[in-house]
């Protein structure tokens, strides 16, 4: 460490919440919320600090795009080169392309061999995670993690491990292996971070949550969420930055200014309103038409089925006649792989006391043959559960869902019992597809697919506005035979030309 001794100290100031995040005993930390909370600076300082403290530590920093790594972490007055300039001049640090090497290796003659390193990485597509199955990621940082899909997050987290041979000082051993995510509202990962960090972890008035050990199926780490707000960061002028943010579209401005995860930036269905579309359960008339819709998926946690039972409402004095109400759902998330026979039996069990289900619709994939055996459709039929093929047109289906969400006369024409709040939120969190603005990203969309099939089975059209004229006014002027004959002659002259 002789080079370090002559290199001088670094100025790595952190504000209070950044300091809490640096030394928290959580091994899976979510840090984020509002824009301007100092997320990137925290990530850089944390990696520099632990690389200095723990010789041989490997830190991996991920973003979706490579140009984001350069602009955010290698340029400007707070980038790695600027922060590490003193140590670079003193020979303790080398920055080589997207790699930062620390001269604290065990061999004094070759101090960079076996020293700590920070790797700046990008992972643009889901398939790219398979390029990172080999490295030991002792300290994993995923920046703007809301831009990563849950699959990508879980796969990268699976690389977070540490060898026993790494000499970690006793006071820091319980902090590793370590994962940190920085994120804002929005993006394809919005729903994941909202569910597992914002909602599930109870926060105090300061925005700092308790530390909760997770079950093995969630990675088994000690998880914490620290909400970063604009006012927490004294290094920027909050008044001026707020003015900048308020120049954005209203929902985006609210999300980024307040760190409000109920504001879904880029939502495919901004029309969804819990206060309107979620309703208390009530007894349904046995005379109203009932039907069922299903998105099969492939079952299991990764690609679950979603089933909804619907009623077409007659007059009840509260909700409009013809409204669709989803009064029961069965969602496969969290289940092990389930056979089609077991699901058919589950459907019949749930319907045992129901009035007749008039029809059922399901995605056409259940009719596909799997090898030489029966199709999923045929297995269901053997148990007495038969389906019609759903209309799977996506853009038209999205339009039908949107029409019903909006409804007429300020009243929706589709509703969900309150027990479906979590499922409805998956629809609220759907994002526009970057390549097709008329389509949504196909992630966690099974509940929506089920809803879309239901709406396409009962097409809804808004009524034309009634005429302001009465029948008497519309037919008050009586046309004479001579006038009709003159009209005929004039039209014939036009046609001859």
Short mmCIF file of C-alpha atoms in Angstrom, two decimals:
data_model
loop_
_atom_site.label_atom_id
_atom_site.label_comp_id
_atom_site.label_asym_id
_atom_site.label_seq_id
_atom_site.Cartn_x
_atom_site.Cartn_y
_atom_site.Cartn_z
CA UNK A 1 0.00 0.00 0.00
CA UNK A 2 3.04 2.27 -0.33
CA UNK A 3 1.60 3.89 -3.43
CA UNK A 4 -1.54 4.72 -1.52
CA UNK A 5 0.46 6.29 1.30
CA UNK A 6 1.91 8.85 -1.11
CA UNK A 7 -1.25 9.37 -3.12
CA UNK A 8 -3.23 11.44 -0.65
CA UNK A 9 -6.81 11.29 0.60
CA UNK A 10 -9.95 11.34 -1.52
CA UNK A 11 -12.93 13.61 -1.03
CA UNK A 12 -15.84 11.13 -0.93
CA UNK A 13 -18.45 13.11 0.95
CA UNK A 14 -21.86 11.51 1.43
CA UNK A 15 -25.03 12.99 2.81
CA UNK A 16 -26.90 11.33 5.68
CA UNK A 17 -29.00 8.80 3.74
CA UNK A 18 -26.10 7.89 1.48
CA UNK A 19 -24.06 7.21 4.64
CA UNK A 20 -26.81 4.94 5.96
CA UNK A 21 -26.85 3.08 2.66
CA UNK A 22 -23.07 2.64 2.67
CA UNK A 23 -22.88 0.95 6.05
CA UNK A 24 -26.27 -0.75 6.29
CA UNK A 25 -26.18 -4.41 7.27
CA UNK A 26 -28.66 -5.20 4.50
CA UNK A 27 -27.07 -7.39 1.85
CA UNK A 28 -29.70 -6.49 -0.76
CA UNK A 29 -30.33 -2.76 -0.74
CA UNK A 30 -32.79 -0.77 -2.81
CA UNK A 31 -31.91 2.92 -2.88
CA UNK A 32 -34.09 5.26 -4.87
CA UNK A 33 -37.32 7.09 -5.43
CA UNK A 34 -37.07 10.70 -6.53
CA UNK A 35 -34.68 12.05 -9.14
CA UNK A 36 -31.72 13.96 -7.72
CA UNK A 37 -31.34 11.74 -4.64
CA UNK A 38 -27.63 11.09 -5.28
CA UNK A 39 -27.96 7.47 -6.40
CA UNK A 40 -25.06 7.34 -8.86
CA UNK A 41 -22.66 9.13 -6.52
CA UNK A 42 -23.51 6.67 -3.76
CA UNK A 43 -22.82 3.74 -6.09
CA UNK A 44 -19.40 5.09 -7.07
CA UNK A 45 -18.34 5.95 -3.52
CA UNK A 46 -19.51 2.58 -2.15
CA UNK A 47 -17.49 0.64 -4.71
CA UNK A 48 -14.39 2.80 -4.22
CA UNK A 49 -14.60 2.51 -0.43
CA UNK A 50 -15.00 -1.26 -0.31
CA UNK A 51 -12.36 -1.81 -3.00
CA UNK A 52 -9.91 0.12 -0.82
CA UNK A 53 -10.90 -1.73 2.38
CA UNK A 54 -10.99 -5.26 0.87
CA UNK A 55 -8.05 -6.18 -1.41
CA UNK A 56 -9.17 -8.46 -4.23
CA UNK A 57 -12.81 -7.37 -4.14
CA UNK A 58 -14.63 -7.57 -7.49
CA UNK A 59 -17.36 -4.95 -7.97
CA UNK A 60 -19.68 -5.14 -10.96
CA UNK A 61 -21.70 -2.09 -12.00
CA UNK A 62 -24.43 -2.71 -14.58
CA UNK A 63 -26.55 -0.44 -16.75
CA UNK A 64 -28.66 -1.35 -19.76
CA UNK A 65 -26.75 0.77 -22.30
CA UNK A 66 -22.96 1.08 -22.66
CA UNK A 67 -23.16 4.79 -23.52
CA UNK A 68 -24.93 5.37 -20.18
CA UNK A 69 -21.91 3.94 -18.38
CA UNK A 70 -19.57 6.35 -20.12
CA UNK A 71 -21.72 9.46 -19.72
CA UNK A 72 -22.78 8.79 -16.15
CA UNK A 73 -19.66 7.28 -14.61
CA UNK A 74 -16.61 8.20 -16.69
CA UNK A 75 -17.37 11.81 -17.54
CA UNK A 76 -18.00 14.98 -15.56
CA UNK A 77 -16.76 16.35 -12.23
CA UNK A 78 -18.18 13.45 -10.19
CA UNK A 79 -17.25 10.54 -12.48
CA UNK A 80 -14.70 7.89 -11.54
CA UNK A 81 -11.73 9.64 -13.22
CA UNK A 82 -12.45 12.87 -11.34
CA UNK A 83 -13.05 11.15 -8.00
CA UNK A 84 -9.94 9.00 -8.35
CA UNK A 85 -7.65 11.58 -9.91
CA UNK A 86 -5.43 11.86 -6.80
CA UNK A 87 -4.95 8.09 -6.59
CA UNK A 88 -4.45 7.83 -10.35
CA UNK A 89 -1.63 10.38 -10.26
CA UNK A 90 -0.11 8.59 -7.26
CA UNK A 91 -0.09 5.25 -9.05
CA UNK A 92 -2.59 3.48 -6.80
CA UNK A 93 -5.41 3.33 -9.40
CA UNK A 94 -5.50 2.62 -13.12
CA UNK A 95 -8.56 3.21 -15.32
CA UNK A 96 -8.42 1.00 -18.40
CA UNK A 97 -11.45 1.35 -20.68
CA UNK A 98 -14.41 0.12 -18.60
CA UNK A 99 -12.31 -1.27 -15.78
CA UNK A 100 -10.88 0.38 -12.66
CA UNK A 101 -7.94 -1.41 -11.06
CA UNK A 102 -6.64 -0.87 -7.54
CA UNK A 103 -3.00 -1.44 -6.63
CA UNK A 104 -3.62 -3.38 -3.43
CA UNK A 105 -2.67 -6.85 -4.63
CA UNK A 106 -0.55 -9.19 -2.47
CA UNK A 107 2.61 -8.90 -4.61
CA UNK A 108 4.45 -5.58 -3.98
CA UNK A 109 6.27 -5.95 -7.31
CA UNK A 110 3.00 -6.36 -9.24
CA UNK A 111 0.52 -4.62 -6.97
CA UNK A 112 -2.32 -4.56 -9.54
CA UNK A 113 -2.28 -8.36 -9.91
CA UNK A 114 -4.95 -9.68 -7.54
CA UNK A 115 -5.99 -6.20 -6.50
CA UNK A 116 -9.57 -4.95 -6.25
CA UNK A 117 -11.42 -4.08 -9.44
CA UNK A 118 -14.54 -2.27 -10.56
CA UNK A 119 -16.02 -3.57 -13.81
CA UNK A 120 -18.38 -1.26 -15.71
CA UNK A 121 -20.77 -3.53 -17.60
CA UNK A 122 -23.87 -3.25 -19.75
CA UNK A 123 -26.63 -5.78 -20.31
CA UNK A 124 -28.98 -4.52 -22.98
CA UNK A 125 -31.14 -7.57 -23.74
CA UNK A 126 -32.44 -10.41 -21.61
CA UNK A 127 -30.32 -12.88 -23.55
CA UNK A 128 -27.21 -10.88 -22.59
CA UNK A 129 -27.42 -12.06 -18.98
CA UNK A 130 -26.07 -15.40 -20.17
CA UNK A 131 -22.77 -13.63 -20.93
CA UNK A 132 -22.32 -13.13 -17.19
CA UNK A 133 -22.73 -16.64 -15.79
CA UNK A 134 -19.05 -17.09 -14.93
CA UNK A 135 -17.74 -14.17 -12.84
CA UNK A 136 -17.91 -13.99 -9.07
CA UNK A 137 -19.66 -10.71 -8.38
CA UNK A 138 -18.69 -9.94 -4.78
CA UNK A 139 -20.44 -6.56 -4.84
CA UNK A 140 -23.14 -6.17 -7.51
CA UNK A 141 -24.60 -2.75 -8.31
CA UNK A 142 -27.46 -2.43 -10.82
CA UNK A 143 -28.03 1.20 -11.71
CA UNK A 144 -31.38 2.48 -13.00
CA UNK A 145 -32.53 -1.02 -12.11
CA UNK A 146 -36.12 -0.20 -13.11
CA UNK A 147 -34.89 -0.56 -16.71
CA UNK A 148 -34.03 -4.24 -16.10
CA UNK A 149 -36.63 -6.99 -16.26
CA UNK A 150 -37.11 -9.15 -13.14
CA UNK A 151 -35.58 -12.07 -15.04
CA UNK A 152 -32.41 -10.06 -15.67
CA UNK A 153 -32.28 -8.91 -12.05
CA UNK A 154 -32.65 -12.44 -10.69
CA UNK A 155 -30.07 -13.87 -13.08
CA UNK A 156 -27.46 -11.23 -12.24
CA UNK A 157 -28.21 -11.57 -8.52
CA UNK A 158 -27.52 -15.28 -8.91
CA UNK A 159 -23.88 -14.37 -9.70
CA UNK A 160 -23.51 -12.55 -6.38
CA UNK A 161 -21.20 -14.78 -4.33
CA UNK A 162 -17.90 -14.52 -2.51
CA UNK A 163 -15.07 -17.03 -1.89
CA UNK A 164 -13.94 -17.89 1.62
CA UNK A 165 -10.39 -17.05 0.59
CA UNK A 166 -11.19 -13.35 0.24
CA UNK A 167 -9.75 -11.59 3.29
CA UNK A 168 -12.56 -9.34 4.51
CA UNK A 169 -12.03 -7.37 7.74
CA UNK A 170 -14.20 -8.74 10.53
CA UNK A 171 -16.39 -5.63 10.84
CA UNK A 172 -17.39 -5.93 7.16
CA UNK A 173 -17.80 -9.70 6.76
CA UNK A 174 -21.53 -9.63 7.43
CA UNK A 175 -22.02 -7.10 4.61
CA UNK A 176 -20.93 -9.47 1.82
CA UNK A 177 -21.81 -10.77 -0.70
CA UNK A 178 -23.71 -7.56 -1.35
CA UNK A 179 -26.22 -6.24 -3.92
CA UNK A 180 -27.39 -2.66 -4.40
CA UNK A 181 -30.07 -1.42 -6.79
CA UNK A 182 -30.69 2.22 -7.59
CA UNK A 183 -34.03 3.03 -9.20
CA UNK A 184 -36.79 5.54 -9.94
CA UNK A 185 -40.47 4.91 -10.70
CA UNK A 186 -41.20 3.64 -14.21
CA UNK A 187 -39.58 1.17 -16.56
CA UNK A 188 -40.09 -2.56 -17.07
CA UNK A 189 -38.88 -3.26 -13.52
CA UNK A 190 -41.30 -0.80 -11.90
CA UNK A 191 -43.72 -3.46 -10.68
CA UNK A 192 -40.92 -5.65 -9.29
CA UNK A 193 -39.39 -2.91 -7.14
CA UNK A 194 -42.75 -1.54 -6.10
CA UNK A 195 -43.86 -4.96 -4.90
CA UNK A 196 -40.71 -6.22 -3.19
CA UNK A 197 -39.16 -3.01 -1.88
CA UNK A 198 -41.65 -0.13 -1.78
CA UNK A 199 -44.74 -2.04 -0.61
CA UNK A 200 -43.43 -5.05 1.28
CA UNK A 201 -40.84 -3.27 3.42
CA UNK A 202 -42.28 -1.04 6.14
CA UNK A 203 -40.59 2.37 6.21
CA UNK A 204 -40.29 4.89 9.01
CA UNK A 205 -40.94 8.64 8.69
CA UNK A 206 -37.39 9.11 7.40
CA UNK A 207 -38.06 6.80 4.45
CA UNK A 208 -35.71 4.06 5.75
CA UNK A 209 -37.23 0.60 5.94
CA UNK A 210 -36.58 -2.23 8.32
CA UNK A 211 -34.16 -4.96 7.23
CA UNK A 212 -36.01 -8.18 6.44
CA UNK A 213 -34.40 -11.52 5.65
CA UNK A 214 -35.95 -12.98 2.52
CA UNK A 215 -37.00 -16.58 1.85
CA UNK A 216 -34.79 -18.72 -0.34
CA UNK A 217 -37.08 -18.28 -3.36
CA UNK A 218 -36.41 -14.53 -3.16
CA UNK A 219 -32.64 -14.96 -2.89
CA UNK A 220 -32.38 -15.34 0.88
CA UNK A 221 -30.69 -11.98 1.44
CA UNK A 222 -31.32 -9.30 4.06
CA UNK A 223 -33.37 -6.75 2.13
CA UNK A 224 -33.87 -3.04 2.81
CA UNK A 225 -35.29 -0.02 0.98
CA UNK A 226 -33.99 3.49 1.58
CA UNK A 227 -36.17 6.09 -0.09
CA UNK A 228 -34.04 8.86 -1.59
CA UNK A 229 -35.77 12.21 -1.96
CA UNK A 230 -34.69 15.39 -3.65
CA UNK A 231 -34.43 17.28 -0.36
CA UNK A 232 -32.04 14.65 1.03
CA UNK A 233 -29.28 15.75 -1.33
CA UNK A 234 -27.64 19.02 -0.26
CA UNK A 235 -25.33 19.03 -3.28
CA UNK A 236 -28.06 20.28 -5.64
CA UNK A 237 -30.50 23.18 -5.49
CA UNK A 238 -33.90 21.50 -4.87
CA UNK A 239 -35.88 24.61 -5.88
CA UNK A 240 -34.25 24.89 -9.29
CA UNK A 241 -34.33 21.14 -9.93
CA UNK A 242 -38.03 21.00 -9.08
CA UNK A 243 -38.68 23.66 -11.71
CA UNK A 244 -36.86 21.51 -14.24
CA UNK A 245 -38.84 18.39 -13.30
CA UNK A 246 -42.16 20.21 -13.46
CA UNK A 247 -41.54 20.91 -17.10
CA UNK A 248 -42.07 17.19 -17.74
CA UNK A 249 -45.48 15.60 -18.39
CA UNK A 250 -47.53 15.72 -15.14
CA UNK A 251 -47.39 12.02 -14.23
CA UNK A 252 -43.68 11.82 -14.94
CA UNK A 253 -43.01 15.02 -13.00
CA UNK A 254 -44.88 13.72 -9.95
CA UNK A 255 -43.12 10.36 -10.11
CA UNK A 256 -39.62 11.82 -10.35
CA UNK A 257 -40.15 14.76 -8.00
CA UNK A 258 -41.79 12.80 -5.19
CA UNK A 259 -40.56 9.28 -5.89
CA UNK A 260 -44.22 8.30 -6.20
CA UNK A 261 -44.46 4.68 -7.34
CA UNK A 262 -48.21 4.99 -7.86
CA UNK A 263 -47.40 7.19 -10.85
CA UNK A 264 -46.49 4.76 -13.61
CA UNK A 265 -44.37 6.59 -16.16
CA UNK A 266 -45.18 5.31 -19.65
CA UNK A 267 -48.22 3.32 -18.48
CA UNK A 268 -50.04 1.47 -21.24
CA UNK A 269 -53.35 1.90 -19.41
CA UNK A 270 -53.23 5.27 -17.64
CA UNK A 271 -57.05 5.08 -17.55
CA UNK A 272 -56.98 2.54 -14.69
CA UNK A 273 -58.14 4.12 -11.45
CA UNK A 274 -58.42 2.01 -8.30
CA UNK A 275 -61.15 4.28 -6.97
CA UNK A 276 -63.28 3.64 -10.06
CA UNK A 277 -62.46 0.13 -11.22
CA UNK A 278 -62.10 -1.70 -7.89
CA UNK A 279 -65.45 -2.27 -6.21
CA UNK A 280 -66.63 -4.08 -3.06
CA UNK A 281 -67.89 -7.60 -3.62
CA UNK A 282 -71.68 -7.93 -3.74
CA UNK A 283 -74.19 -10.76 -4.37
CA UNK A 284 -74.57 -11.34 -8.09
CA UNK A 285 -77.97 -12.10 -9.56
CA UNK A 286 -78.23 -15.76 -10.59
CA UNK A 287 -80.05 -14.61 -13.73
CA UNK A 288 -77.18 -12.53 -15.14
CA UNK A 289 -75.02 -14.08 -17.87
CA UNK A 290 -71.72 -15.51 -16.63
CA UNK A 291 -68.66 -16.53 -18.61
CA UNK A 292 -64.99 -17.30 -18.09
CA UNK A 293 -61.75 -16.28 -19.80
CA UNK A 294 -58.29 -17.80 -19.46
CA UNK A 295 -54.73 -17.04 -20.46
CA UNK A 296 -52.91 -20.34 -20.28
CA UNK A 297 -49.26 -19.30 -20.08
CA UNK A 298 -47.17 -22.35 -19.33
CA UNK A 299 -48.10 -22.50 -15.65
CA UNK A 300 -45.76 -22.14 -12.74
CA UNK A 301 -44.18 -19.01 -11.30
CA UNK A 302 -42.27 -18.07 -14.45
CA UNK A 303 -45.18 -18.13 -16.90
CA UNK A 304 -48.43 -18.58 -14.96
CA UNK A 305 -52.00 -19.12 -16.07
CA UNK A 306 -54.65 -16.52 -15.27
CA UNK A 307 -58.38 -17.27 -15.11
CA UNK A 308 -61.22 -14.82 -14.56
CA UNK A 309 -64.93 -15.38 -13.99
CA UNK A 310 -67.19 -12.63 -15.31
CA UNK A 311 -70.79 -11.49 -15.14
CA UNK A 312 -72.55 -9.27 -17.67
CA UNK A 313 -74.48 -6.96 -15.41
CA UNK A 314 -78.18 -6.28 -15.79
CA UNK A 315 -79.89 -3.39 -14.04
CA UNK A 316 -78.79 -3.03 -10.42
CA UNK A 317 -79.03 0.72 -9.91
CA UNK A 318 -75.32 1.22 -9.15
CA UNK A 319 -73.23 0.13 -12.13
CA UNK A 320 -74.25 0.57 -15.79
CA UNK A 321 -76.22 -2.13 -17.53
CA UNK A 322 -73.92 -4.24 -19.71
CA UNK A 323 -70.86 -3.71 -17.50
CA UNK A 324 -68.40 -6.57 -17.19
CA UNK A 325 -67.58 -7.47 -13.59
CA UNK A 326 -64.74 -9.87 -12.76
CA UNK A 327 -66.04 -11.48 -9.59
CA UNK A 328 -63.45 -14.23 -9.15
CA UNK A 329 -59.93 -14.91 -10.34
CA UNK A 330 -57.41 -17.73 -10.12
CA UNK A 331 -53.83 -16.78 -10.88
CA UNK A 332 -51.02 -19.31 -11.16
CA UNK A 333 -48.19 -17.12 -9.81
CA UNK A 334 -46.23 -18.81 -7.06
CA UNK A 335 -47.57 -22.28 -7.80
CA UNK A 336 -45.34 -25.15 -8.88
CA UNK A 337 -45.81 -26.51 -12.36
CA UNK A 338 -49.46 -27.56 -12.49
CA UNK A 339 -50.99 -30.07 -14.88
CA UNK A 340 -53.91 -29.17 -17.12
CA UNK A 341 -55.95 -31.88 -15.39
CA UNK A 342 -55.35 -30.30 -11.97
CA UNK A 343 -56.38 -26.89 -13.28
CA UNK A 344 -59.55 -28.31 -14.88
CA UNK A 345 -60.46 -29.90 -11.55
CA UNK A 346 -59.74 -26.61 -9.80
CA UNK A 347 -62.05 -24.77 -12.20
CA UNK A 348 -64.91 -27.19 -11.61
CA UNK A 349 -64.41 -27.04 -7.85
CA UNK A 350 -64.62 -23.23 -7.88
CA UNK A 351 -67.75 -23.31 -10.05
CA UNK A 352 -69.55 -26.02 -8.07
CA UNK A 353 -72.10 -23.61 -6.54
CA UNK A 354 -72.29 -21.17 -9.44
CA UNK A 355 -75.14 -20.71 -11.88
CA UNK A 356 -74.36 -21.96 -15.37
CA UNK A 357 -71.24 -20.61 -17.08
CA UNK A 358 -72.54 -19.81 -20.56
CA UNK A 359 -69.20 -19.94 -22.37
CA UNK A 360 -65.43 -19.94 -21.86
CA UNK A 361 -62.70 -18.37 -24.00
CA UNK A 362 -58.96 -19.05 -23.91
CA UNK A 363 -55.89 -18.18 -25.93
CA UNK A 364 -55.48 -20.39 -28.97
CA UNK A 365 -52.18 -21.79 -27.71
CA UNK A 366 -54.08 -24.39 -25.66
CA UNK A 367 -55.10 -26.03 -28.94
CA UNK A 368 -51.51 -26.62 -30.00
CA UNK A 369 -50.28 -30.20 -29.92
CA UNK A 370 -47.37 -30.94 -27.58
CA UNK A 371 -45.60 -33.87 -29.23
CA UNK A 372 -47.84 -36.85 -29.93
CA UNK A 373 -50.07 -36.49 -26.87
CA UNK A 374 -53.37 -34.62 -26.51
CA UNK A 375 -53.48 -30.83 -26.63
CA UNK A 376 -54.19 -28.80 -23.51
CA UNK A 377 -57.63 -28.11 -24.99
CA UNK A 378 -58.34 -31.84 -25.28
CA UNK A 379 -57.23 -32.49 -21.69
CA UNK A 380 -59.59 -29.81 -20.42
CA UNK A 381 -62.42 -31.19 -22.57
CA UNK A 382 -61.94 -34.66 -21.09
CA UNK A 383 -62.78 -33.14 -17.70
CA UNK A 384 -65.88 -31.40 -19.02
CA UNK A 385 -64.28 -27.93 -19.31
CA UNK A 386 -64.57 -26.76 -22.91
CA UNK A 387 -63.30 -23.51 -24.41
CA UNK A 388 -63.92 -21.40 -27.45
CA UNK A 389 -60.84 -19.90 -29.04
CA UNK A 390 -60.42 -16.30 -27.91
CA UNK A 391 -60.08 -13.45 -30.37
CA UNK A 392 -56.34 -12.81 -29.92
CA UNK A 393 -55.96 -9.62 -31.96
CA UNK A 394 -53.76 -7.51 -29.73
CA UNK A 395 -54.26 -3.91 -30.87
CA UNK A 396 -58.02 -4.33 -31.25
CA UNK A 397 -58.11 -6.07 -27.88
CA UNK A 398 -56.23 -3.25 -26.18
CA UNK A 399 -58.71 -0.79 -27.70
CA UNK A 400 -61.63 -2.80 -26.33
CA UNK A 401 -60.12 -2.87 -22.83
CA UNK A 402 -59.47 0.87 -22.99
CA UNK A 403 -63.03 1.62 -24.17
CA UNK A 404 -64.46 -0.29 -21.23
CA UNK A 405 -62.09 1.32 -18.74
CA UNK A 406 -63.25 4.75 -19.90
CA UNK A 407 -66.89 3.68 -20.33
CA UNK A 408 -69.59 6.22 -20.98
CA UNK A 409 -70.99 9.19 -19.10
CA UNK A 410 -67.96 9.10 -16.76
CA UNK A 411 -68.80 5.56 -15.62
CA UNK A 412 -66.57 2.59 -16.49
CA UNK A 413 -68.03 -0.44 -18.22
CA UNK A 414 -65.63 -2.89 -16.54
CA UNK A 415 -65.03 -3.53 -12.82
CA UNK A 416 -63.06 -5.86 -10.55
CA UNK A 417 -63.85 -7.00 -7.03
CA UNK A 418 -61.46 -5.48 -4.48
CA UNK A 419 -59.69 -8.77 -3.85
CA UNK A 420 -58.06 -8.34 -7.28
CA UNK A 421 -56.12 -5.19 -6.40
CA UNK A 422 -52.74 -6.88 -6.87
CA UNK A 423 -53.72 -8.31 -10.24
CA UNK A 424 -55.14 -4.99 -11.43
CA UNK A 425 -51.88 -3.36 -10.45
CA UNK A 426 -50.03 -5.61 -12.90
CA UNK A 427 -52.18 -4.00 -15.60
CA UNK A 428 -51.46 -0.53 -14.22
CA UNK A 429 -47.73 -1.25 -14.43
CA UNK A 430 -47.70 -2.39 -18.07
CA UNK A 431 -45.50 -0.18 -20.23
CA UNK A 432 -45.69 0.83 -23.89
CA UNK A 433 -43.52 -1.32 -26.11
CA UNK A 434 -40.56 0.77 -27.30
CA UNK A 435 -40.88 -0.61 -30.83
CA UNK A 436 -44.67 -0.51 -31.14
CA UNK A 437 -46.51 2.25 -29.25
CA UNK A 438 -49.82 0.47 -29.88
CA UNK A 439 -48.63 -2.56 -27.92
CA UNK A 440 -47.49 -3.15 -24.34
CA UNK A 441 -44.37 -4.86 -23.11
CA UNK A 442 -45.14 -8.54 -22.71
CA UNK A 443 -44.04 -8.93 -19.11
CA UNK A 444 -46.34 -10.06 -16.30
CA UNK A 445 -49.24 -9.55 -18.65
CA UNK A 446 -51.20 -12.73 -17.99
CA UNK A 447 -53.98 -11.02 -16.05
CA UNK A 448 -54.26 -8.41 -18.80
CA UNK A 449 -54.37 -11.12 -21.49
CA UNK A 450 -57.24 -12.78 -19.64
CA UNK A 451 -59.05 -9.42 -19.42
CA UNK A 452 -58.42 -8.74 -23.10
CA UNK A 453 -59.93 -12.08 -24.12
CA UNK A 454 -62.99 -11.32 -22.00
CA UNK A 455 -63.48 -7.88 -23.55
CA UNK A 456 -63.05 -9.21 -27.08
CA UNK A 457 -65.75 -11.78 -26.41
CA UNK A 458 -68.18 -8.96 -25.51
CA UNK A 459 -67.31 -6.06 -27.88
CA UNK A 460 -68.26 -2.69 -26.49
CA UNK A 461 -69.11 0.38 -28.54
CA UNK A 462 -69.74 3.80 -27.16
CA UNK A 463 -73.09 5.23 -28.09
CA UNK A 464 -73.35 8.07 -30.60
CA UNK A 465 -74.48 11.34 -28.98
CA UNK A 466 -78.24 11.76 -29.23
CA UNK A 467 -79.54 14.25 -31.77
CA UNK A 468 -80.51 17.61 -30.37
CA UNK A 469 -83.51 17.75 -32.74
CA UNK A 470 -86.85 16.12 -32.06
CA UNK A 471 -88.50 13.92 -34.66
CA UNK A 472 -91.01 16.68 -35.41
CA UNK A 473 -88.18 19.14 -36.02
CA UNK A 474 -86.24 16.75 -38.22
CA UNK A 475 -89.27 16.10 -40.50
CA UNK A 476 -90.95 19.48 -40.23
CA UNK A 477 -90.09 20.54 -43.81
CA UNK A 478 -92.04 18.50 -46.35
CA UNK A 479 -90.43 18.13 -49.79
CA UNK A 480 -92.82 18.42 -52.78
CA UNK A 481 -92.82 16.11 -55.81
CA UNK A 482 -91.58 18.97 -58.02
CA UNK A 483 -88.62 19.54 -55.72
CA UNK A 484 -87.72 15.84 -55.69
CA UNK A 485 -87.96 15.72 -59.53
CA UNK A 486 -85.72 18.77 -59.88
CA UNK A 487 -83.18 17.14 -57.54
CA UNK A 488 -83.22 13.98 -59.69
CA UNK A 489 -82.64 15.94 -62.89
CA UNK A 490 -79.73 17.89 -61.45
CA UNK A 491 -78.01 14.70 -60.26
CA UNK A 492 -78.41 13.14 -63.74
CA UNK A 493 -76.74 16.15 -65.36
CA UNK A 494 -73.81 15.83 -63.00
CA UNK A 495 -73.41 12.12 -63.79
CA UNK A 496 -73.38 12.79 -67.60
CA UNK A 497 -70.38 15.10 -67.23
#
